[in-house]
PDB file of C-alpha atoms in Angstrom:
ATOM      1  CA  MET S 108      17.989 -23.346  12.171  1.00  0.00           C
ATOM      2  CA  ASP S 109      14.826 -25.025  10.917  1.00  0.00           C
ATOM      3  CA  ILE S 110      12.402 -23.770   8.280  1.00  0.00           C
ATOM      4  CA  VAL S 111       9.990 -22.243  10.808  1.00  0.00           C
ATOM      5  CA  GLU S 112      12.718 -20.190  12.466  1.00  0.00           C
ATOM      6  CA  LYS S 113      13.975 -19.018   9.054  1.00  0.00           C
ATOM      7  CA  THR S 114      10.464 -18.064   7.980  1.00  0.00           C
ATOM      8  CA  ILE S 115       9.811 -16.173  11.209  1.00  0.00           C
ATOM      9  CA  LYS S 116      13.053 -14.204  10.751  1.00  0.00           C
ATOM     10  CA  ILE S 117      12.286 -13.188   7.164  1.00  0.00           C
ATOM     11  CA  MET S 118       8.577 -12.643   7.743  1.00  0.00           C
ATOM     12  CA  PRO S 119       8.520  -8.965   8.667  1.00  0.00           C
ATOM     13  CA  SER S 120       4.839  -8.974   9.461  1.00  0.00           C
ATOM     14  CA  SER S 121       3.660  -6.645  12.176  1.00  0.00           C
ATOM     15  CA  ASN S 122       0.202  -8.183  11.884  1.00  0.00           C
ATOM     16  CA  ILE S 123      -0.224 -10.262  15.025  1.00  0.00           C
ATOM     17  CA  ILE S 124      -3.083 -12.203  13.450  1.00  0.00           C
ATOM     18  CA  ASP S 125      -0.648 -13.675  10.883  1.00  0.00           C
ATOM     19  CA  TYR S 126       1.339 -15.346  13.650  1.00  0.00           C
ATOM     20  CA  ILE S 127      -1.790 -16.601  15.386  1.00  0.00           C
ATOM     21  CA  LYS S 128      -3.060 -18.109  12.121  1.00  0.00           C
ATOM     22  CA  MET S 129       0.289 -19.810  11.447  1.00  0.00           C
ATOM     23  CA  GLY S 130       0.356 -21.171  15.012  1.00  0.00           C
ATOM     24  CA  ASP S 131      -3.196 -22.431  14.652  1.00  0.00           C
ATOM     25  CA  LEU S 132      -2.358 -24.113  11.352  1.00  0.00           C
ATOM     26  CA  ALA S 133       0.715 -25.807  12.793  1.00  0.00           C
ATOM     27  CA  SER S 134      -1.306 -27.002  15.773  1.00  0.00           C
ATOM     28  CA  LYS S 135      -4.058 -28.298  13.497  1.00  0.00           C
ATOM     29  CA  ASN S 136      -1.399 -30.238  11.577  1.00  0.00           C
ATOM     30  CA  GLY S 137      -0.148 -31.773  14.830  1.00  0.00           C
ATOM     31  CA  ASP S 138       3.140 -29.862  15.078  1.00  0.00           C
ATOM     32  CA  GLU S 139       3.120 -28.401  18.581  1.00  0.00           C
ATOM     33  CA  ASP S 140       6.760 -27.281  18.448  1.00  0.00           C
ATOM     34  CA  GLU S 141       6.128 -25.238  15.303  1.00  0.00           C
ATOM     35  CA  SER S 142       2.918 -23.879  16.794  1.00  0.00           C
ATOM     36  CA  PHE S 143       4.747 -22.677  19.915  1.00  0.00           C
ATOM     37  CA  LYS S 144       7.328 -20.887  17.753  1.00  0.00           C
ATOM     38  CA  TRP S 145       4.616 -18.983  15.854  1.00  0.00           C
ATOM     39  CA  TYR S 146       2.711 -18.114  19.010  1.00  0.00           C
ATOM     40  CA  PHE S 147       5.828 -16.905  20.810  1.00  0.00           C
ATOM     41  CA  LYS S 148       6.741 -14.696  17.834  1.00  0.00           C
ATOM     42  CA  GLY S 149       3.186 -13.330  17.821  1.00  0.00           C
ATOM     43  CA  LEU S 150       3.465 -12.703  21.550  1.00  0.00           C
ATOM     44  CA  GLU S 151       6.718 -10.817  20.990  1.00  0.00           C
ATOM     45  CA  VAL S 152       5.099  -8.626  18.307  1.00  0.00           C
ATOM     46  CA  ALA S 153       2.032  -8.019  20.494  1.00  0.00           C
ATOM     47  CA  ARG S 154       4.265  -6.904  23.361  1.00  0.00           C
ATOM     48  CA  GLU S 155       6.239  -4.605  21.051  1.00  0.00           C
ATOM     49  CA  GLN S 156       2.958  -3.052  19.915  1.00  0.00           C
ATOM     50  CA  GLU S 157       1.719  -2.903  23.506  1.00  0.00           C
ATOM     51  CA  ASN S 158      -1.452  -4.727  22.467  1.00  0.00           C
ATOM     52  CA  LYS S 159      -2.631  -6.107  25.817  1.00  0.00           C
ATOM     53  CA  GLU S 160      -5.660  -7.849  24.292  1.00  0.00           C
ATOM     54  CA  LYS S 161      -3.486  -9.888  21.903  1.00  0.00           C
ATOM     55  CA  VAL S 162      -0.818 -10.505  24.586  1.00  0.00           C
ATOM     56  CA  ASP S 163      -3.497 -11.981  26.833  1.00  0.00           C
ATOM     57  CA  TYR S 164      -5.038 -13.987  23.985  1.00  0.00           C
ATOM     58  CA  ILE S 165      -1.757 -15.500  22.774  1.00  0.00           C
ATOM     59  CA  SER S 166      -0.626 -16.161  26.350  1.00  0.00           C
ATOM     60  CA  GLY S 167      -3.849 -18.092  26.841  1.00  0.00           C
ATOM     61  CA  LEU S 168      -3.186 -20.147  23.714  1.00  0.00           C
ATOM     62  CA  ILE S 169       0.308 -21.004  24.924  1.00  0.00           C
ATOM     63  CA  ILE S 170      -0.879 -21.937  28.423  1.00  0.00           C
ATOM     64  CA  THR S 171      -3.639 -24.110  26.980  1.00  0.00           C
ATOM     65  CA  MET S 172      -1.116 -26.023  24.877  1.00  0.00           C
ATOM     66  CA  MET S 173       1.126 -26.749  27.853  1.00  0.00           C
TER      67      MET S 173
END
């Protein structure tokens, strides 16, 4: 398990924006794999919270990166 996966597991944040910001930062630093991990975790939290706006937004980010 790498550092990102460990951080995601211990980061109990329910704030979707935190995951988007971490994904953006990883992407800005050129680490697409790390960015995907943060975005997918944010997507999971958004779905749990039934936040359609954030689900759509994060899905768009993921699709754009592919």
